[in-house]
CSV table of C-alpha atoms and ligand atoms in Angstrom, one decimal:
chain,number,residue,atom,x,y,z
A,1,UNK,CA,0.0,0.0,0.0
A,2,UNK,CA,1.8,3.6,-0.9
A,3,UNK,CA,-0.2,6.2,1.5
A,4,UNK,CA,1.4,6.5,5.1
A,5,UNK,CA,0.4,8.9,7.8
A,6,UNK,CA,2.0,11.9,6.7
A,7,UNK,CA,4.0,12.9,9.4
A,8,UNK,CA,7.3,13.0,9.0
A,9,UNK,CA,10.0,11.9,11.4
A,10,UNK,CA,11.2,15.6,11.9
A,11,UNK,CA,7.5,16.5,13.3
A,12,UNK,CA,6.9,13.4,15.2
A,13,UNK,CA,9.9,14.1,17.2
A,14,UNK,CA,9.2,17.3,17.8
A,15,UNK,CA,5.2,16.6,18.9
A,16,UNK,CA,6.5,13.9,21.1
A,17,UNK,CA,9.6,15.8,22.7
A,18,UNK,CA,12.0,13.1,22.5
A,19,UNK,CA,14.3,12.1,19.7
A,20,UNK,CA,13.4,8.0,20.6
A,21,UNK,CA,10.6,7.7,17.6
A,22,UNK,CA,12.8,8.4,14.7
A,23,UNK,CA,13.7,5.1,15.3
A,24,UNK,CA,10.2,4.0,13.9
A,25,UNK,CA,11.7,4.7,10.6
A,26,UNK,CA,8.8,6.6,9.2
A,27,UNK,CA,9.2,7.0,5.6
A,28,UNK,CA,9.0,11.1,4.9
A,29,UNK,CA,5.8,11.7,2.5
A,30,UNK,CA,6.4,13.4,-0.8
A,31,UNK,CA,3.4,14.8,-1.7
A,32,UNK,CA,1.3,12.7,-4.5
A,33,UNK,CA,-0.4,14.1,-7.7
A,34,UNK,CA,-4.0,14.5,-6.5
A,35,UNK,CA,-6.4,11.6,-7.5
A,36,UNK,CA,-8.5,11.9,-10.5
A,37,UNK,CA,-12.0,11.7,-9.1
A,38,UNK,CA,-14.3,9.0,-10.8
A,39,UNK,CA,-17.0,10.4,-12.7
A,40,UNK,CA,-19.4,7.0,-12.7
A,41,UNK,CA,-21.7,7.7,-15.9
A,42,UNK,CA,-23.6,5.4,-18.3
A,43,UNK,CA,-20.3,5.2,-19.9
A,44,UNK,CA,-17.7,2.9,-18.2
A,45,UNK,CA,-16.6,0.0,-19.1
A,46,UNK,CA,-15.9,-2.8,-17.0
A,47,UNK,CA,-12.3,-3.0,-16.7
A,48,UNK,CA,-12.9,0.3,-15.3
A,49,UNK,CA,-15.5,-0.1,-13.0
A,50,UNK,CA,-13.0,-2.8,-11.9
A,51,UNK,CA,-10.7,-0.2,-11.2
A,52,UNK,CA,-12.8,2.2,-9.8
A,53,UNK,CA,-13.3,-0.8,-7.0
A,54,UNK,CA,-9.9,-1.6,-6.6
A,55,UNK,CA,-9.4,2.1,-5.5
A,56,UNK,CA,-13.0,2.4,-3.0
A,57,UNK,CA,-11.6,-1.2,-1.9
A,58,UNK,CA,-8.2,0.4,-1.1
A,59,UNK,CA,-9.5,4.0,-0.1
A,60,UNK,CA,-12.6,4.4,1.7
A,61,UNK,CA,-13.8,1.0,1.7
A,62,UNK,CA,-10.6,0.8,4.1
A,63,UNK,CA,-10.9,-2.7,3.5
A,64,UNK,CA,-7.1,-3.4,4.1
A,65,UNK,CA,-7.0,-2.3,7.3
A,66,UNK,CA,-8.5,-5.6,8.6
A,67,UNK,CA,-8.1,-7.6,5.4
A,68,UNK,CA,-4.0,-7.7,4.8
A,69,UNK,CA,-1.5,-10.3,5.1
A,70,UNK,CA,0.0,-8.9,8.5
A,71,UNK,CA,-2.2,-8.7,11.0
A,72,UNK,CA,-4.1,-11.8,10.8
A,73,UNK,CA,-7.1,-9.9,11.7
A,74,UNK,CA,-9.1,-11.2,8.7
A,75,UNK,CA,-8.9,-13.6,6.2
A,76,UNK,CA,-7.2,-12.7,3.0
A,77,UNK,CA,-9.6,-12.1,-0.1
A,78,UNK,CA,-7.8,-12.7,-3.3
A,79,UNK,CA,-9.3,-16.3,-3.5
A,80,UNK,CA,-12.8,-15.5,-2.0
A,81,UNK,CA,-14.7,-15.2,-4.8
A,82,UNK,CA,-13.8,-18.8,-5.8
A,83,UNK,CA,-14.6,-20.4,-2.7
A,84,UNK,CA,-18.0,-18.6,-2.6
A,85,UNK,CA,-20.0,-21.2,-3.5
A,86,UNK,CA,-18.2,-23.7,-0.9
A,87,UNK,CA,-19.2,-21.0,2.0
A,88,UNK,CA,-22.8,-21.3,1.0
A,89,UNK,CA,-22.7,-25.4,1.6
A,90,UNK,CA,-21.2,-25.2,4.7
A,91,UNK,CA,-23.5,-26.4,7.3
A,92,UNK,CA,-22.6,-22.9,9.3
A,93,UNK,CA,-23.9,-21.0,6.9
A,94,UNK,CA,-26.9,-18.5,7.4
A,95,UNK,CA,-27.8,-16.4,4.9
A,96,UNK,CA,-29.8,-16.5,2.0
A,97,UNK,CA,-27.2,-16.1,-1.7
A,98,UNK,CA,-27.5,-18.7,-4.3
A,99,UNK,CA,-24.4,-17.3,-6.3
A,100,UNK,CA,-20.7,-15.6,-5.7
A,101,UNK,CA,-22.0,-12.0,-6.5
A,102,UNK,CA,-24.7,-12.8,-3.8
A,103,UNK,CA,-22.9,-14.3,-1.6
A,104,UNK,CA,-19.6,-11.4,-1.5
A,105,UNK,CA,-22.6,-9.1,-1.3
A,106,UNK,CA,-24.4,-10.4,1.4
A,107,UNK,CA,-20.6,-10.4,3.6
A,108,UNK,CA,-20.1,-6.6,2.9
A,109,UNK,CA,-23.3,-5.8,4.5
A,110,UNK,CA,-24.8,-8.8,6.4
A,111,UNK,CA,-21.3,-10.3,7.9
A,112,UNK,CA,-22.9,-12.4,10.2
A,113,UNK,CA,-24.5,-14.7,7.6
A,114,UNK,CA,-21.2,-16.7,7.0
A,115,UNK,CA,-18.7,-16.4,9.7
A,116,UNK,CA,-15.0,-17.6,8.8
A,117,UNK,CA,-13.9,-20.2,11.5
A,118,UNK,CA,-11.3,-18.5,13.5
A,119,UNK,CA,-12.4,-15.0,13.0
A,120,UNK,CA,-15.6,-14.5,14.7
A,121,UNK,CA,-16.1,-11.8,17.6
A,122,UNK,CA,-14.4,-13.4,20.7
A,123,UNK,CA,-16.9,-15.6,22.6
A,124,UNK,CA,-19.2,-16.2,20.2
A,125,UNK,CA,-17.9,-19.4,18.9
A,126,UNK,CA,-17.7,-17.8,15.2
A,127,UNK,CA,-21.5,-17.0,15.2
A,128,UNK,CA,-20.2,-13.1,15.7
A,129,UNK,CA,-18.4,-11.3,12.7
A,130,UNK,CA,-16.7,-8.4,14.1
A,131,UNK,CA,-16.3,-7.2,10.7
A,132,UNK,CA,-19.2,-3.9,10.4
A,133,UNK,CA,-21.8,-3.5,7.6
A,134,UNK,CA,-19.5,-1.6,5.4
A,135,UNK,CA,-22.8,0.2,3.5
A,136,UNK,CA,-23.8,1.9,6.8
A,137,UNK,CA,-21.6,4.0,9.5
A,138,UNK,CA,-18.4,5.5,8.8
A,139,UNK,CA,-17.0,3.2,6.2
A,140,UNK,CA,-20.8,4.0,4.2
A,141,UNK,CA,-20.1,2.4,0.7
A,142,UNK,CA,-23.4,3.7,-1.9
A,143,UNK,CA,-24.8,1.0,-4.0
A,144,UNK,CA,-22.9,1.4,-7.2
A,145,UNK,CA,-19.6,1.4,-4.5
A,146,UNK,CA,-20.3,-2.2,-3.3
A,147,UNK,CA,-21.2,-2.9,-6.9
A,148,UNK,CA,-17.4,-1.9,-7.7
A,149,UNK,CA,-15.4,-3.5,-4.7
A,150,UNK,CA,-17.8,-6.9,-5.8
A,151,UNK,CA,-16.5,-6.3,-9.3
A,152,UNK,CA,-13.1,-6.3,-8.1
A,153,UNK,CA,-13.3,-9.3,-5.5
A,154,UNK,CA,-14.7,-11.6,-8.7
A,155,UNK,CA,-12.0,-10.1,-11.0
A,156,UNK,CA,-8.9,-10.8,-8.9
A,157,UNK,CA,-10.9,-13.8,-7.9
A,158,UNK,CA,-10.8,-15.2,-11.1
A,159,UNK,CA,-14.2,-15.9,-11.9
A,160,UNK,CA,-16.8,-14.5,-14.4
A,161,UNK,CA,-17.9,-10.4,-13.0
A,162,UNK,CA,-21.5,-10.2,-12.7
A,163,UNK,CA,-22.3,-7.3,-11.1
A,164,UNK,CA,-24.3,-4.6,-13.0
A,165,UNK,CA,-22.8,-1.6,-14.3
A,166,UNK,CA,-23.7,2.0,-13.1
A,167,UNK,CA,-26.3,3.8,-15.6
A,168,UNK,CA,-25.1,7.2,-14.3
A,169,UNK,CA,-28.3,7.7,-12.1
A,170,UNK,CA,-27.1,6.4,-9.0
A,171,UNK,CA,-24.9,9.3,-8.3
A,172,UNK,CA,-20.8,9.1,-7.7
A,173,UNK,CA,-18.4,7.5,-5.9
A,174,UNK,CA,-15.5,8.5,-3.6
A,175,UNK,CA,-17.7,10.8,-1.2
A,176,UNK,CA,-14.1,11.5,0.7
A,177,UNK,CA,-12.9,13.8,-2.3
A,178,UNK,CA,-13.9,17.4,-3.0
A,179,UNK,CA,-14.7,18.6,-6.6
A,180,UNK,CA,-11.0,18.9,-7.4
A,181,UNK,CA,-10.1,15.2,-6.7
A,182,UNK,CA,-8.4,16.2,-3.6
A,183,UNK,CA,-8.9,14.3,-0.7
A,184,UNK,CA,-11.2,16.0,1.7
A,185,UNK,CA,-9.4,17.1,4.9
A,186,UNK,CA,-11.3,16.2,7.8
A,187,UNK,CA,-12.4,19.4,10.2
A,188,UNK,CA,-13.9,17.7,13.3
A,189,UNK,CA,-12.7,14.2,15.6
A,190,UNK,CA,-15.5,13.0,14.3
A,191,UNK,CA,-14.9,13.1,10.7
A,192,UNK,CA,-11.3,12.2,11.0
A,193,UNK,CA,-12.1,9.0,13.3
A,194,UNK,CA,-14.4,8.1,10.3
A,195,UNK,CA,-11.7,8.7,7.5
A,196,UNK,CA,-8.9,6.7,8.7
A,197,UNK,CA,-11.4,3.5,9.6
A,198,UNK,CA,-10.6,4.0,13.6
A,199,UNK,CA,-14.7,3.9,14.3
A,200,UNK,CA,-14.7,0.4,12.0
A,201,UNK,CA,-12.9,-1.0,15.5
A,202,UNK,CA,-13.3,1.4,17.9
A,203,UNK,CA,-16.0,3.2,20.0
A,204,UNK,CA,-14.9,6.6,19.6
A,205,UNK,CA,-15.6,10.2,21.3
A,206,UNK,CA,-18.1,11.5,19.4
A,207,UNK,CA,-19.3,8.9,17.5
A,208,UNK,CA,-22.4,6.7,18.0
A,209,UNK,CA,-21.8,3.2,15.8
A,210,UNK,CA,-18.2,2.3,16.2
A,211,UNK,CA,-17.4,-1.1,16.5
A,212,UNK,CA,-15.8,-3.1,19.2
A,213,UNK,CA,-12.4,-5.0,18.2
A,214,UNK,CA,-10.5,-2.4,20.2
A,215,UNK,CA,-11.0,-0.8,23.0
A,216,UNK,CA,-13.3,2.0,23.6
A,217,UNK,CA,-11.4,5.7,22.8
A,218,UNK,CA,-13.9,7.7,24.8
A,219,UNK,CA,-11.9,6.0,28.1
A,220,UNK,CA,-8.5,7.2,27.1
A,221,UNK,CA,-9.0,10.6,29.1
A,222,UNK,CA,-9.2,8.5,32.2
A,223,UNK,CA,-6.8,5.5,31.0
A,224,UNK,CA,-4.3,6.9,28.6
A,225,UNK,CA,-2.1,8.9,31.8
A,226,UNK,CA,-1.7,5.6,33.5
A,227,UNK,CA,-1.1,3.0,30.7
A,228,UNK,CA,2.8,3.6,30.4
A,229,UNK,CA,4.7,4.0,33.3
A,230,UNK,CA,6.6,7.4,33.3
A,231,UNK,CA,4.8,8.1,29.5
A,232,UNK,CA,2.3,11.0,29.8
A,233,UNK,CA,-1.4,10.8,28.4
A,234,UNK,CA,-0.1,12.8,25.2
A,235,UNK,CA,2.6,10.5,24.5
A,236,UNK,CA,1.3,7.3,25.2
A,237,UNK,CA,-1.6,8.3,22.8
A,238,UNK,CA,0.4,9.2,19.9
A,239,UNK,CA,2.4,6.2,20.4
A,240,UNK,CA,-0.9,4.1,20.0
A,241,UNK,CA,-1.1,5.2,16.7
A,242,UNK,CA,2.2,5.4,15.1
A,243,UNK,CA,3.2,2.1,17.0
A,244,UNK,CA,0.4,-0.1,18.4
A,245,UNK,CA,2.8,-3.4,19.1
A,246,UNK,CA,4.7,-0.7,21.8
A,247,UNK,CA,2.2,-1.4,24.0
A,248,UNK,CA,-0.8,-4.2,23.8
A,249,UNK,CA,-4.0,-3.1,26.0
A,250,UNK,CA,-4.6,-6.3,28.4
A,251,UNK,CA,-7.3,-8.7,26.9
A,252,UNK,CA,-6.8,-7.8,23.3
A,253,UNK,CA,-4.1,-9.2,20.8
A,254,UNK,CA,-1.3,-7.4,19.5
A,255,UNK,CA,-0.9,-6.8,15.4
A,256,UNK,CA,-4.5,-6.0,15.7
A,257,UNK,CA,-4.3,-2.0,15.8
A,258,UNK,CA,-3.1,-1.0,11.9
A,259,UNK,CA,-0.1,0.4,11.4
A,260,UNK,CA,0.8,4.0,9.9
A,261,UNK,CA,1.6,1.8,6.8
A,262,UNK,CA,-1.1,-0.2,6.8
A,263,UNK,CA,-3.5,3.5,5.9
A,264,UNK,CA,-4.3,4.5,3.0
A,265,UNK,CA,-5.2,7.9,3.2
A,266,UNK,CA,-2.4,10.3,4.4
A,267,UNK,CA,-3.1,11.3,7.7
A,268,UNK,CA,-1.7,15.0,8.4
A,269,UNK,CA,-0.6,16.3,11.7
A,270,UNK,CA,-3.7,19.0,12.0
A,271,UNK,CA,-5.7,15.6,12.2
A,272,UNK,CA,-3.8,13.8,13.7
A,273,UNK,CA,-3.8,16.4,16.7
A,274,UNK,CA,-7.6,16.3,16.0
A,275,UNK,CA,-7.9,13.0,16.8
A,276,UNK,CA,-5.4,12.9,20.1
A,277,UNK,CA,-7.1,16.5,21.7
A,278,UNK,CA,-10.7,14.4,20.8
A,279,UNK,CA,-9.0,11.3,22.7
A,280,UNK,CA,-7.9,13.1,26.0
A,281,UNK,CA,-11.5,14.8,26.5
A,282,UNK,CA,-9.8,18.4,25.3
A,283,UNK,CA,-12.0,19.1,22.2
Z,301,HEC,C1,-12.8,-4.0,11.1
Z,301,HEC,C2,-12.2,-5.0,10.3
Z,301,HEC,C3,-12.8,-5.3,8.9
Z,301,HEC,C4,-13.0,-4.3,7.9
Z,301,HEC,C5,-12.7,-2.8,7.9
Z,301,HEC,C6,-13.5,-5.1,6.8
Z,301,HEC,N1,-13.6,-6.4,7.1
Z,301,HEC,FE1,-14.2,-7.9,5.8
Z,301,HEC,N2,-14.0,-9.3,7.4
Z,301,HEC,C7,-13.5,-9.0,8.6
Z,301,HEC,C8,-13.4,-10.2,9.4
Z,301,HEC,C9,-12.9,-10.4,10.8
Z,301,HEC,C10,-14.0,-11.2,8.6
Z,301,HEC,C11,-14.1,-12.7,8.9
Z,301,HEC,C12,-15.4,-12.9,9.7
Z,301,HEC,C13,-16.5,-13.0,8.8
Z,301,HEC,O1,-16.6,-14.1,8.1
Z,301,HEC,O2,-17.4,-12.1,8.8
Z,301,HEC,C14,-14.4,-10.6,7.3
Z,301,HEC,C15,-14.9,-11.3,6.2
Z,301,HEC,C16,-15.1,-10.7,4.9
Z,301,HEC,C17,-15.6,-11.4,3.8
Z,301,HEC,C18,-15.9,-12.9,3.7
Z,301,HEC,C19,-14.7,-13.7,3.5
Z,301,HEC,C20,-14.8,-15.2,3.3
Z,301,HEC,O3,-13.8,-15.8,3.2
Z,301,HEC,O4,-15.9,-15.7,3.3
Z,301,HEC,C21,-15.6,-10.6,2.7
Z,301,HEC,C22,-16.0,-10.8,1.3
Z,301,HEC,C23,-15.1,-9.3,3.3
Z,301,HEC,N3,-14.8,-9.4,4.6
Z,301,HEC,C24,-14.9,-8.2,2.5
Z,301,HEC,C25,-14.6,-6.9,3.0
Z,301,HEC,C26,-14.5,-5.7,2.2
Z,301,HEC,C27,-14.7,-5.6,0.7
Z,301,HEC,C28,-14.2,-4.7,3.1
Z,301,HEC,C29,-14.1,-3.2,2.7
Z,301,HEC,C30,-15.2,-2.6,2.0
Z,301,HEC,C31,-14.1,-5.3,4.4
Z,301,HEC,N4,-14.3,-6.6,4.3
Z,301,HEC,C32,-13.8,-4.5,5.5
Z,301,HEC,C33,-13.1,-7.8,9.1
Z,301,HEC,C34,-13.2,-6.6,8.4
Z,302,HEC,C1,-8.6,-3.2,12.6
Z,302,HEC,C2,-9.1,-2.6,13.9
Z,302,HEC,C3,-8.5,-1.3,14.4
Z,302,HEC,C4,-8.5,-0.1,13.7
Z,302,HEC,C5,-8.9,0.2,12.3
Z,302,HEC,C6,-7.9,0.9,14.6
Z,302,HEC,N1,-7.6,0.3,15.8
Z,302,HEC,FE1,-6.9,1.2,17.5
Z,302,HEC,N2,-6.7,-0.6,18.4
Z,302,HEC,C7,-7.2,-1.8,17.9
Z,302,HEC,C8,-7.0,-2.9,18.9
Z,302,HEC,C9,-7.5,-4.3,18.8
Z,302,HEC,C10,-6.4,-2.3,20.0
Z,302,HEC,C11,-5.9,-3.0,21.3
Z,302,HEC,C12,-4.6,-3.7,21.1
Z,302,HEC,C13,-3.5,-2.8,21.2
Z,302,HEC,O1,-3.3,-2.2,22.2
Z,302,HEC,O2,-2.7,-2.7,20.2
Z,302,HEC,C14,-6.2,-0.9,19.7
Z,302,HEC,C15,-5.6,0.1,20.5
Z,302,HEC,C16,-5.7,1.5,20.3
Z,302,HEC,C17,-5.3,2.5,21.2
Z,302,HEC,C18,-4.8,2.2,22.7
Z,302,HEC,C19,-6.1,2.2,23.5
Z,302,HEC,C20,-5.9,2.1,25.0
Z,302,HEC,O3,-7.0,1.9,25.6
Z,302,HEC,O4,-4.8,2.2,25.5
Z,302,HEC,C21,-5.5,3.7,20.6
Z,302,HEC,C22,-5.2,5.1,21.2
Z,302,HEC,C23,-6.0,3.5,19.3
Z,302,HEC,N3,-6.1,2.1,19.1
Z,302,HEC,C24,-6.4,4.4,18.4
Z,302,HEC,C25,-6.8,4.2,17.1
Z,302,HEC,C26,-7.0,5.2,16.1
Z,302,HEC,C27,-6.8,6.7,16.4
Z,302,HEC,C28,-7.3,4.6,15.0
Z,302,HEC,C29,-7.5,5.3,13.6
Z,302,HEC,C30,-6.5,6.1,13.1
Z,302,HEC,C31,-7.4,3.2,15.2
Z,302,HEC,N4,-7.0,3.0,16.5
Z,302,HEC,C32,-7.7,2.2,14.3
Z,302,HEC,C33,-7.8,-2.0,16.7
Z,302,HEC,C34,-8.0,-1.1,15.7
């Protein structure tokens, strides 16, 4: 993935006080040609609706935060498309597709239905998906957006792509970039939890449906002064993000949190400080 928080070593250090995180190794971020914004009319082909869902899949689908071959916190999807119809057969499974296109459908927004053994919400006994109904809350993929990322799953997935192409009524794609094709900036906590996934795993100050595979952010004022021994609240929160392993909260697993490699929107240090000041109760 190319997009990493863009904060370069130079400002971390100086945010943090200490010299210790240019260890990290942070990359420094040149600044990228802005995107070209899809314009989804009557007109596209399928190779490039293909595309267009390889970047929502990538960008704001933030499907790689969860779904990439580090963290082990969900299972990979290159091959799911072909092992589609096996899912439907298993005797665990709950939901009501008949094909691939249903059934990749039915786990964007429905997770539940099918539950991959070993992945299910702790407890649960894989009956649980943590994973959250990507058309709804902060991740909120449109019709024709699903319609793309589904595209893409059965393309790399090898198998025939079904999935209807937009007419150019539905309306666009890629609601986190401004008329320009520049990636919208976010202004409040509550918009920059939303565009770098956190609310997909966390409850979060702010917000209302975040999920639960980490811990809630809202207790950090409290917690986050007391986590690290000699590390203030600042400090330790910052660290969180830029370098979750540094410290695992009790009861959850380590490699979960993402990595600032792991984003692929660049996260800049206005929002970043949005996010910590939201974190320790100072917004
Ligand atoms: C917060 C973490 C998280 C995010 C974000 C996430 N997923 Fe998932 N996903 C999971 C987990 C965990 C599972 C396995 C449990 C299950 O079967 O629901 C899963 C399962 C799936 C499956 C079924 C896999 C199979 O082998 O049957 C598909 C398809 C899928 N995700 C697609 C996506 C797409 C596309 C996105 C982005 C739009 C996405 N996911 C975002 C965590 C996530
Ligand atoms: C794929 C799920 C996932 C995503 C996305 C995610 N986190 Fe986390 N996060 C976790 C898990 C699990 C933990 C607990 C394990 C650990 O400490 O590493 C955690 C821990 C944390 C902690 C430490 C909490 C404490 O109580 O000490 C902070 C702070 C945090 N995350 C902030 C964020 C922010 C900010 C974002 C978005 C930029 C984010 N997380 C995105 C899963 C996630």
């Amino acid at each position: 993935m190319k997009a990493l928080l863009k904060i370069s070593v130079f400002s971390l250090a100086v945010i943090c006080g200490f010299a210790g995180y240019t260890t990290y190794g942070l990359p420094l971020i040149v600044p990228e040609a802005p995107p070209v914004e899809e314009k989804l009319g009557g007109d596209l082909t399928m190779e490039q609706f293909i595309a267009v869902g390889d970047k929502i899949y990538n960008g704001k689908g933030t499907c790689p935060l969860c779904h990439n071959p580090v963290g082990g916190r969900a299972p990979l999807l290159e091959g799911v498309a072909g092992i589609s119809m096996e899912r439907i057969a298993d005797e665990r499974y709950a939901g009501k597709a008949t094909d691939i296109e249903g059934y990749i459908r039915e786990s964007l927004i429905d997770t539940s239905a099918f539950v991959v053994e070993g992945f299910g919400k702790k407890g649960t006994n894989d009956t649980v998906s943590p994973m959250p109904d990507v058309s709804k809350g902060a991740i909120g993929l449109s019709e024709v957006e699903l319609n793309a990322v589904i595209a893409y799953l059965q393309d790399i997935g090898g198998v025939e792509v079904t999935v209807p192409l937009p007419t150019g009524d539905e309306g666009g794609v890629g609601g986190e970039e401004e008329a320009g094709g520049e990636i919208k900036l976010a202004e409040t906590a509550a918009e920059a939890f939303g565009k770098f996934g956190c609310t997909a795993c966390h409850m979060a100050p702010g917000i209302e449906d975040g999920g639960d595979i980490g811990p809630d952010l809202g207790a950090l004022a409290e917690l986050a002064g007391s986590r690290k021994e000699g590390m203030d609240a600042r400090a330790y929160v910052i660290e969180s993000i830029m370098d979750p392993n540094a410290f695992v909260v009790q009861d959850y697993d380590a490699d979960m949190m993402p990595v600032p490699e792991d984003y692929d929107v660049q996260m800049t240090l206005a929002e970043m400080n949005l996010i910590v000041d939201a974190m320790l109760g100072k917004e």
